[in-house]
Short mmCIF file of C-alpha atoms in Angstrom, two decimals:
data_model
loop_
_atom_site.label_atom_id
_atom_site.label_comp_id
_atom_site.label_asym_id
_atom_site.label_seq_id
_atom_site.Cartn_x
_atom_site.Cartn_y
_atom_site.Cartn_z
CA UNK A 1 -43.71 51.31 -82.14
CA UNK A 2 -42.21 48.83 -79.62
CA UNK A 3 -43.84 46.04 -81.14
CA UNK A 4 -42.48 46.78 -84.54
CA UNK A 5 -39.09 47.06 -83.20
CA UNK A 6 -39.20 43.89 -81.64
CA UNK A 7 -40.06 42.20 -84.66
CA UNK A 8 -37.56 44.14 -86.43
CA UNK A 9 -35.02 42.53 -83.70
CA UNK A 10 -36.64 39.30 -83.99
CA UNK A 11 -36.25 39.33 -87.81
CA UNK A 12 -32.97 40.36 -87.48
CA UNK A 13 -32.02 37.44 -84.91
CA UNK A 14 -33.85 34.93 -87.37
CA UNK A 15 -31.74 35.81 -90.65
CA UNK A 16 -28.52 36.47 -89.15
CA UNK A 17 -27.66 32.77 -88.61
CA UNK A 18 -28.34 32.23 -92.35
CA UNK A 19 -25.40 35.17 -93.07
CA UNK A 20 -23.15 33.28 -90.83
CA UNK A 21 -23.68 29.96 -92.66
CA UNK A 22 -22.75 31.21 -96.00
CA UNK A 23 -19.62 32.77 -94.10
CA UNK A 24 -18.75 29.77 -92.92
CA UNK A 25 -19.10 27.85 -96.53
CA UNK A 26 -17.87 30.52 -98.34
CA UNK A 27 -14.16 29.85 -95.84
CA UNK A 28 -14.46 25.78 -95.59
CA UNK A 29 -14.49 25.11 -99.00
CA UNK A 30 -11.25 26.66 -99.80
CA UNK A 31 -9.76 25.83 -96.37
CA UNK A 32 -10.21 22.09 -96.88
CA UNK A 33 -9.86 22.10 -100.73
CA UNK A 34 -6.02 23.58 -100.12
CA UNK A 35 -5.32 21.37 -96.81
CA UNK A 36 -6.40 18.02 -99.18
CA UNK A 37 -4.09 19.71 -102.17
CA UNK A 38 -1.12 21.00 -99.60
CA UNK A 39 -0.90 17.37 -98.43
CA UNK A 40 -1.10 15.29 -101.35
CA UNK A 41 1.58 17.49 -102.80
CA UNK A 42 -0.70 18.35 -106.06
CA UNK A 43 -0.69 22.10 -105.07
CA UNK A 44 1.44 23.69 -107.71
CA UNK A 45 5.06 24.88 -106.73
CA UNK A 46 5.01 22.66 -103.75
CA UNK A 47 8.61 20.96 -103.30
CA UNK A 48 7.00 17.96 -101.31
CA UNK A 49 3.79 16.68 -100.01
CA UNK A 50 3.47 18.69 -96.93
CA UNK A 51 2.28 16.16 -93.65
CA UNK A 52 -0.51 17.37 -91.22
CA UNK A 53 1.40 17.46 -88.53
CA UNK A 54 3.95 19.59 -90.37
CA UNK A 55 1.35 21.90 -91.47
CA UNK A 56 0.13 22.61 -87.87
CA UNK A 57 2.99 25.44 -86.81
CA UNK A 58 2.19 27.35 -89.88
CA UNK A 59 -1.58 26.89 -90.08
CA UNK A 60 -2.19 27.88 -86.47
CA UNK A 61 0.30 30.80 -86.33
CA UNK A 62 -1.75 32.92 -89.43
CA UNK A 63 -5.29 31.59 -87.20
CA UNK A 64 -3.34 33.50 -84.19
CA UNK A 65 -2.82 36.35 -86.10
CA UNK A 66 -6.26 36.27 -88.01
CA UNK A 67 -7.75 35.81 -84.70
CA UNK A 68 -6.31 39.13 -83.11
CA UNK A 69 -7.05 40.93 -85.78
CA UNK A 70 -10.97 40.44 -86.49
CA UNK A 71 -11.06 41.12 -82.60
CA UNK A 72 -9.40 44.63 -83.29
CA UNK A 73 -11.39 45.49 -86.15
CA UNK A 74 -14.88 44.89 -84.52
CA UNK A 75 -13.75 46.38 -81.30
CA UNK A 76 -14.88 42.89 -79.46
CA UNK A 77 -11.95 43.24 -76.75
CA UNK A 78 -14.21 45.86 -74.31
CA UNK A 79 -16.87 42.52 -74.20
CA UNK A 80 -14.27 39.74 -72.12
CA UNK A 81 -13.77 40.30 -68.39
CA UNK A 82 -10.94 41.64 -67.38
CA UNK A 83 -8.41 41.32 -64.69
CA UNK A 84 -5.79 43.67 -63.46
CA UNK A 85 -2.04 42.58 -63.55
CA UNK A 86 0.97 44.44 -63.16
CA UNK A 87 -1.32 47.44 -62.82
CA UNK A 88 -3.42 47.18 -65.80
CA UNK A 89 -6.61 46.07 -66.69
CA UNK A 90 -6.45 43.65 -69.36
CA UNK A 91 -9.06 41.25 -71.11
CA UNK A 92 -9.01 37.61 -69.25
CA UNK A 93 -10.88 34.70 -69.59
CA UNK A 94 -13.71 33.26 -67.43
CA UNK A 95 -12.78 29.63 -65.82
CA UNK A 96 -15.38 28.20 -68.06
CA UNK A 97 -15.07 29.94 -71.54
CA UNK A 98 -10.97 29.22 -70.78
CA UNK A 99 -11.85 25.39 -70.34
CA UNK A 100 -13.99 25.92 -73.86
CA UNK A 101 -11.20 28.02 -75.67
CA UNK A 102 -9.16 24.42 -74.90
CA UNK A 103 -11.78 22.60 -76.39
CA UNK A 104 -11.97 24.91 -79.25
CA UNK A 105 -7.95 25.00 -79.42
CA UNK A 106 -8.82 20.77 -79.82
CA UNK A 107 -11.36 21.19 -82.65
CA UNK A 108 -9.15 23.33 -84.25
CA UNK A 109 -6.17 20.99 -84.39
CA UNK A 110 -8.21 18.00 -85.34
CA UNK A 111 -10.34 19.58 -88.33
CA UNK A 112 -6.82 20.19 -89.99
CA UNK A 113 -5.77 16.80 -89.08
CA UNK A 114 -8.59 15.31 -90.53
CA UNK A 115 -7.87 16.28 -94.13
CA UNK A 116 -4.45 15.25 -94.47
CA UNK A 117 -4.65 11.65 -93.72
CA UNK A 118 -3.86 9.57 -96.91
CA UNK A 119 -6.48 7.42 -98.35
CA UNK A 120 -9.54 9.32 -96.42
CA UNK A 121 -11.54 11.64 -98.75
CA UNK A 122 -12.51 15.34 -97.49
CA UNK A 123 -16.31 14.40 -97.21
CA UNK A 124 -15.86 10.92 -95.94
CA UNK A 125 -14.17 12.27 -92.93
CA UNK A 126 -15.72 15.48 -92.82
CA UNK A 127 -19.53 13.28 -92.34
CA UNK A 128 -18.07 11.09 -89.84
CA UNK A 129 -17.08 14.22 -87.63
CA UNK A 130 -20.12 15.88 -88.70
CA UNK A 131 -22.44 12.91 -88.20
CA UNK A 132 -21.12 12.49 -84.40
CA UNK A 133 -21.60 16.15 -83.58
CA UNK A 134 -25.42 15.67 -85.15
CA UNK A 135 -25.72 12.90 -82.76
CA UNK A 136 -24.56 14.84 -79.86
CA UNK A 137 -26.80 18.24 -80.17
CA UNK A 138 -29.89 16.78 -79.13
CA UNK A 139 -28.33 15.24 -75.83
CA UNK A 140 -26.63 18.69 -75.34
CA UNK A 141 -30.59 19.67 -75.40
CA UNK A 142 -31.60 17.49 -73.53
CA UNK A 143 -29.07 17.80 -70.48
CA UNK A 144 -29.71 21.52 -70.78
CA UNK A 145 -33.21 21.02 -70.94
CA UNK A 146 -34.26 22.65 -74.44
CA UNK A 147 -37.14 22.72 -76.48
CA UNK A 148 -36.38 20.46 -79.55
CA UNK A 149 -39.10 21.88 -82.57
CA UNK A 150 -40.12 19.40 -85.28
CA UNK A 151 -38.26 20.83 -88.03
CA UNK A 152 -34.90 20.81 -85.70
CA UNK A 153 -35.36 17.30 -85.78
CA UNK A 154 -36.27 16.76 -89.27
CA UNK A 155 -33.21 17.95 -90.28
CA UNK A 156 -31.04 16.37 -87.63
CA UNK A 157 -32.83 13.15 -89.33
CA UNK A 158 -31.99 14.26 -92.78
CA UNK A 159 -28.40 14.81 -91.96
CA UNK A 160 -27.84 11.57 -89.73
CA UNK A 161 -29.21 9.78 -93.58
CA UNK A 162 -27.21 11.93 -95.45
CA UNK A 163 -23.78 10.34 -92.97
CA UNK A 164 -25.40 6.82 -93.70
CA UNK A 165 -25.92 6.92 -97.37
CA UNK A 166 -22.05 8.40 -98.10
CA UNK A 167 -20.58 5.86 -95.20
CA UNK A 168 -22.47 2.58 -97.26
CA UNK A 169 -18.78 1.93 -99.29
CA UNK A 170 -17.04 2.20 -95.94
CA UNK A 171 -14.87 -0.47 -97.01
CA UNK A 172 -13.26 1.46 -99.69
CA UNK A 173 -11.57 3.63 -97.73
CA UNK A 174 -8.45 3.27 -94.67
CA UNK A 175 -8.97 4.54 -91.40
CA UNK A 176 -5.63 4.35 -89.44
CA UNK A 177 -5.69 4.68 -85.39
CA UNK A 178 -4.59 8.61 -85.76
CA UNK A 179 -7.61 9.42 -87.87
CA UNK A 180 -10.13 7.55 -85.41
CA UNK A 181 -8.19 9.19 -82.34
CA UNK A 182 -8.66 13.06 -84.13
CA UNK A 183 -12.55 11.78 -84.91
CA UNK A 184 -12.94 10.95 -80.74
CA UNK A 185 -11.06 13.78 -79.56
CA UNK A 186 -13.24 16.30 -82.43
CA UNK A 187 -16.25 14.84 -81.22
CA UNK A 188 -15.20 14.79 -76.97
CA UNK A 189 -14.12 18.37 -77.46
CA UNK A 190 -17.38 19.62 -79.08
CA UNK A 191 -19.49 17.86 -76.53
CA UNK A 192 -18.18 20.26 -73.55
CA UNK A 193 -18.06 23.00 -75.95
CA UNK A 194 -21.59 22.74 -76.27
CA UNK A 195 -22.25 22.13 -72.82
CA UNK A 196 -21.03 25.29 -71.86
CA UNK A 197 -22.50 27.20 -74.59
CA UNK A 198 -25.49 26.13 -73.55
CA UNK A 199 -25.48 26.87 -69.94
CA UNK A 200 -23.47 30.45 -69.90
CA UNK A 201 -24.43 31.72 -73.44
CA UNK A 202 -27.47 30.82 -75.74
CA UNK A 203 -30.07 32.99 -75.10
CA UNK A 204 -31.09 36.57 -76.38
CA UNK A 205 -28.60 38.77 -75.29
CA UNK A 206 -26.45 39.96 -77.01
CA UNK A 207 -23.90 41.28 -75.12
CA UNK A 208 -23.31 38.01 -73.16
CA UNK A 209 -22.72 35.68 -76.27
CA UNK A 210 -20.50 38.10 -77.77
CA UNK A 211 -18.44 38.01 -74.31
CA UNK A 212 -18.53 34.48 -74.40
CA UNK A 213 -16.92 33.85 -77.77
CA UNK A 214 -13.91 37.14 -77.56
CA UNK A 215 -13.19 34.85 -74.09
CA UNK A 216 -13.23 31.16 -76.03
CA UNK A 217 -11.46 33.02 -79.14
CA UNK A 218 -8.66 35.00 -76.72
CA UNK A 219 -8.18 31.24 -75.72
CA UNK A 220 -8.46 28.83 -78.33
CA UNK A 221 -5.32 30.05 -80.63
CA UNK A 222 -2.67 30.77 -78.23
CA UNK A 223 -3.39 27.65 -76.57
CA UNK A 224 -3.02 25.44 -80.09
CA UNK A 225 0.19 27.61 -80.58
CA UNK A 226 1.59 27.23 -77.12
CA UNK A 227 1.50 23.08 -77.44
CA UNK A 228 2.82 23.09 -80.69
CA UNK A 229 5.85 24.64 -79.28
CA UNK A 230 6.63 22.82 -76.44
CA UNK A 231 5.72 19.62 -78.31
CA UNK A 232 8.12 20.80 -81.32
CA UNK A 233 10.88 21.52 -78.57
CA UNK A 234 10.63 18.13 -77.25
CA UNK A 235 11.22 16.46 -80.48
CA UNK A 236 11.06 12.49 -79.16
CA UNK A 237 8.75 10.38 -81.60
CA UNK A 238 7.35 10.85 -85.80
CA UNK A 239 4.57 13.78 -84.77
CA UNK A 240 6.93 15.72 -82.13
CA UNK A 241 9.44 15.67 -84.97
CA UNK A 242 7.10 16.41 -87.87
CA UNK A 243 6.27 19.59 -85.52
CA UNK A 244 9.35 20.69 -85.42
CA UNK A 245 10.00 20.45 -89.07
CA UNK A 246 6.69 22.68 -89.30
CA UNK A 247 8.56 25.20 -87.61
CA UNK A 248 11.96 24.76 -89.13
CA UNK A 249 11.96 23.37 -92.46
CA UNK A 250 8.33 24.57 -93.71
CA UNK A 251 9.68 27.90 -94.95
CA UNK A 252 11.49 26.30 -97.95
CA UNK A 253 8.75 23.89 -98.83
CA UNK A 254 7.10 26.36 -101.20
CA UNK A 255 3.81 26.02 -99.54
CA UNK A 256 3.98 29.39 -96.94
CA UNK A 257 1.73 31.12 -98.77
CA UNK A 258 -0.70 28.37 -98.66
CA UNK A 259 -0.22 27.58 -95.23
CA UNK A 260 -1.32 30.90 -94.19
CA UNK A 261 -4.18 31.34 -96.21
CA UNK A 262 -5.30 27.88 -94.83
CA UNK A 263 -4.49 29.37 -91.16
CA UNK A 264 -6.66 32.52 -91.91
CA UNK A 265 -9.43 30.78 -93.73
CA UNK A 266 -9.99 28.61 -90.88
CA UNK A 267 -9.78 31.46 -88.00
CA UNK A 268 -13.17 32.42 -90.86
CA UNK A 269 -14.46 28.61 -90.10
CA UNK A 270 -13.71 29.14 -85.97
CA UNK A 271 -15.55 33.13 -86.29
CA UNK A 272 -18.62 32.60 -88.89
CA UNK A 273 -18.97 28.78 -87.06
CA UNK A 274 -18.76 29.92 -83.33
CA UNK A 275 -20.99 32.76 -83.95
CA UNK A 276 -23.65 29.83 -85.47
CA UNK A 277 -23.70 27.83 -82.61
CA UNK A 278 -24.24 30.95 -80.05
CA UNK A 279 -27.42 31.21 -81.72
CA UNK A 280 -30.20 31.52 -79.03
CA UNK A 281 -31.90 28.35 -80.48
CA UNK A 282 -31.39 24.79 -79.40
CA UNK A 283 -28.20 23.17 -80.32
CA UNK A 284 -30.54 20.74 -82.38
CA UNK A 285 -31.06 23.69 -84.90
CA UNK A 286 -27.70 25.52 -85.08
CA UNK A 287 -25.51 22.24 -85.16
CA UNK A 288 -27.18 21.04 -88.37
CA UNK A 289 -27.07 24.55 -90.09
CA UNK A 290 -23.23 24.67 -89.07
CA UNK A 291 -22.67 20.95 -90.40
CA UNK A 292 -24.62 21.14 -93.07
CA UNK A 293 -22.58 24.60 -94.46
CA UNK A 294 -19.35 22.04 -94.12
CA UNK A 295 -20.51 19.41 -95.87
CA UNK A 296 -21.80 21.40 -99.03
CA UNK A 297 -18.21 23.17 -98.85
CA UNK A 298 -16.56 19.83 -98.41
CA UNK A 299 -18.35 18.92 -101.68
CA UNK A 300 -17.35 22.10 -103.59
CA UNK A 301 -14.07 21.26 -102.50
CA UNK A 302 -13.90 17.63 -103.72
CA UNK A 303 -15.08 18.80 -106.78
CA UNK A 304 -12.61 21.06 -107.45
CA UNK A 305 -9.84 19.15 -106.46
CA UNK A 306 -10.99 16.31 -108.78
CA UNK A 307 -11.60 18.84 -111.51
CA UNK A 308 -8.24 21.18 -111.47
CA UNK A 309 -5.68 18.72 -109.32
CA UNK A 310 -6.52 14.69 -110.75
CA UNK A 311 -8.04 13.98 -107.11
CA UNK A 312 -10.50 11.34 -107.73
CA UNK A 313 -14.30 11.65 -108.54
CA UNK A 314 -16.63 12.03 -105.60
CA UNK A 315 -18.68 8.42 -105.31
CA UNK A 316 -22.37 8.67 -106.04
CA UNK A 317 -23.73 7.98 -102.26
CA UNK A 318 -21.53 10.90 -101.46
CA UNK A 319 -23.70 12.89 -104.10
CA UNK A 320 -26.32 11.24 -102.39
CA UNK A 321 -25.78 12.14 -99.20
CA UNK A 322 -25.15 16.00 -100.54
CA UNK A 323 -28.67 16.51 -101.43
CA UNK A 324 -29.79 14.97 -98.38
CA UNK A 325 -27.84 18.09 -96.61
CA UNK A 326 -29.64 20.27 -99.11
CA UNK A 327 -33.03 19.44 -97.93
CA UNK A 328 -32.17 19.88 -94.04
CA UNK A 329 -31.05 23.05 -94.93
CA UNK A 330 -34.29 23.63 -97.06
CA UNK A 331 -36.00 22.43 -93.87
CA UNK A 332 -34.74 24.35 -91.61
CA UNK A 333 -34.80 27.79 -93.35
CA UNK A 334 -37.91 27.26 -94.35
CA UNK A 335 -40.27 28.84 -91.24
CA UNK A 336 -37.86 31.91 -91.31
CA UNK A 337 -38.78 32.48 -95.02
CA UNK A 338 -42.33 31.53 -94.71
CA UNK A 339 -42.75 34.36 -91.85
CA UNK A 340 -41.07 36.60 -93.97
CA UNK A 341 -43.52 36.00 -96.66
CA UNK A 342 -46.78 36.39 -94.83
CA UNK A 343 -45.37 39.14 -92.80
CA UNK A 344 -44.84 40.61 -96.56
CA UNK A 345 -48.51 39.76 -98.14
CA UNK A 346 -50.07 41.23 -94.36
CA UNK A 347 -52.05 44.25 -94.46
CA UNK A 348 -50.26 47.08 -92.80
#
């Protein structure tokens, strides 16, 4: 009877990640598909193209609220440390998920960044972000001293052609300073991130990777929020004022209702893809099944914005490089289903 539970756990643990990928597409492709419309101005009853920067305030505020309230509804709060203050015992950070909420406060910021810049398509930039974060799993692995299994790198080979094969018409498109900055800072952020995942949080309980992401989550939000303020309040320079105008002028803009559904489907990104990458298994695994659920959304979402809002066509190596994702994905589910199905044709 114990042994059947445990496999019942096991399978459990081994399919779960799968549910949390399709979460995580099913949220990205209508987060980036509306960011890409919101700032080209082709989203109906806009006034105005709406700028990145100016989208921040209102993007980050519904994330705030989104984030607060998935932690209610699960009843997550009772899982973070606490710490008493004025008397009370609230929820508080550790000094290392903190430093990660930052990180993830940085990630955040940057992946709505990324889609606004003009002249940059959603899964150009979205495989160059993607790409560098498949380069840096297996050294998170390796510093942390992980088993890497064949088809983990398979598929981190798959995935590194699939960012080749859609970056061989480079030339076509512009990248500005800004958008290479928000690539490097993406990229630094999610190395640490990963870092510490690794070292306080991948393994098979439970309870502590649960902990670990209310603390990062508790973090990441207000943080984003907090610096958006004071750098909208300070006002010197384009982005300070573009901030400001977030928080000011956005409301008349006629894309609110936009802006929050973009905030709240990417609090869904941050949940479904920090839940992926606290997966027990080595970074090499999860961060390809998180990228690769990004880059099929960032695909759906190209599509439909060339098909409903006159965006243009999606290039053929991006097609290309598509179907490459496809079969790391194929690759990597398949020993899950192929234990599944002998487990299913055993005797009992």
């Amino acid at each position: 009877m114990l042994s059947l539970g445990r496999c019942k756990m096991h399978e459990k643990h081994e399919l779960g990640i799968w549910g949390f990928a399709f979460g995580y597409f099913a949220c990205y492709a209508p987060y980036s598909a509306l960011t890409k419309a919101i700032s080209d101005g082709s989203l109906p009853g806009l006034a105005r193209p709406i700028g990145g920067f100016e989208l921040l305030p209102i993007t980050t505020l519904a994330s705030l609220v989104g984030m607060v309230a998935f932690l209610t509804w699960k009843r997550w709060w009772s899982y973070a440390g606490t710490r008493e203050i004025f008397g009370r015992r609230v929820p508080f950070p550790g000094r290392w998920t903190f430093l990660s909420g930052v990180c993830t406060a940085c990630i955040i910021g940057t992946t709505t960044l990324a889609y606004t810049f003009s002249g940059v398509s959603i899964v150009f930039m979205m495989l160059l972000m993607r790409g560098g974060l498949l380069v840096i799993a297996p050294v998170v692995d390796l510093l942390s001293r992980r088993t890497v299994r064949w088809y983990s790198g398979v598929a981190l080979l798959l995935s590194l052609g699939a960012l080749l094969v859609a970056t061989v018409d480079h030339a076509s498109y512009a990248i500005t300073a800004v958008a290479l900055v928000d690539v490097l800072v993406y990229l630094a952020s999610y190395l640490v991130r990963l870092r510490f995942m690794s070292r306080l949080a991948k393994s098979n309980d439970r309870t502590e990777a649960i902990r670990y992401f209310v603390e990062e989550q508790m973090v990441a939000t207000p943080v984003i929020v907090a610096t958006l303020v004071v750098l909208a309040l300070v006002g010197h320079g384009s982005i300070m004022l573009e901030l400001r105008r977030g928080f000011v002028d956005f409301w008349s803009s006629g894309g609110v209702l936009a802006g929050i559904v973009i905030g709240l489907l990417s609090q869904g990104t941050g949940v479904f893809g920090g839940l992926i990458l606290l997966d027990a298994r080595e970074n090499t695994f999860c961060v390809p099944v998180n990228r690769a659920s990004s880059v099929l959304a960032g695909v759906l979402a190209s599509l439909t914005l060339s098909t409903f809002f006159g965006a243009r066509s999606m290039p053929r190596t991006e097609l290309v490089g598509a179907s490459l994702i496809l079969a790391a994905i194929v690759v990597l589910a398949w020993p899950t289903v192929s234990a599944r199905w002998r487990a299913a044709r055993a005797p009992a």
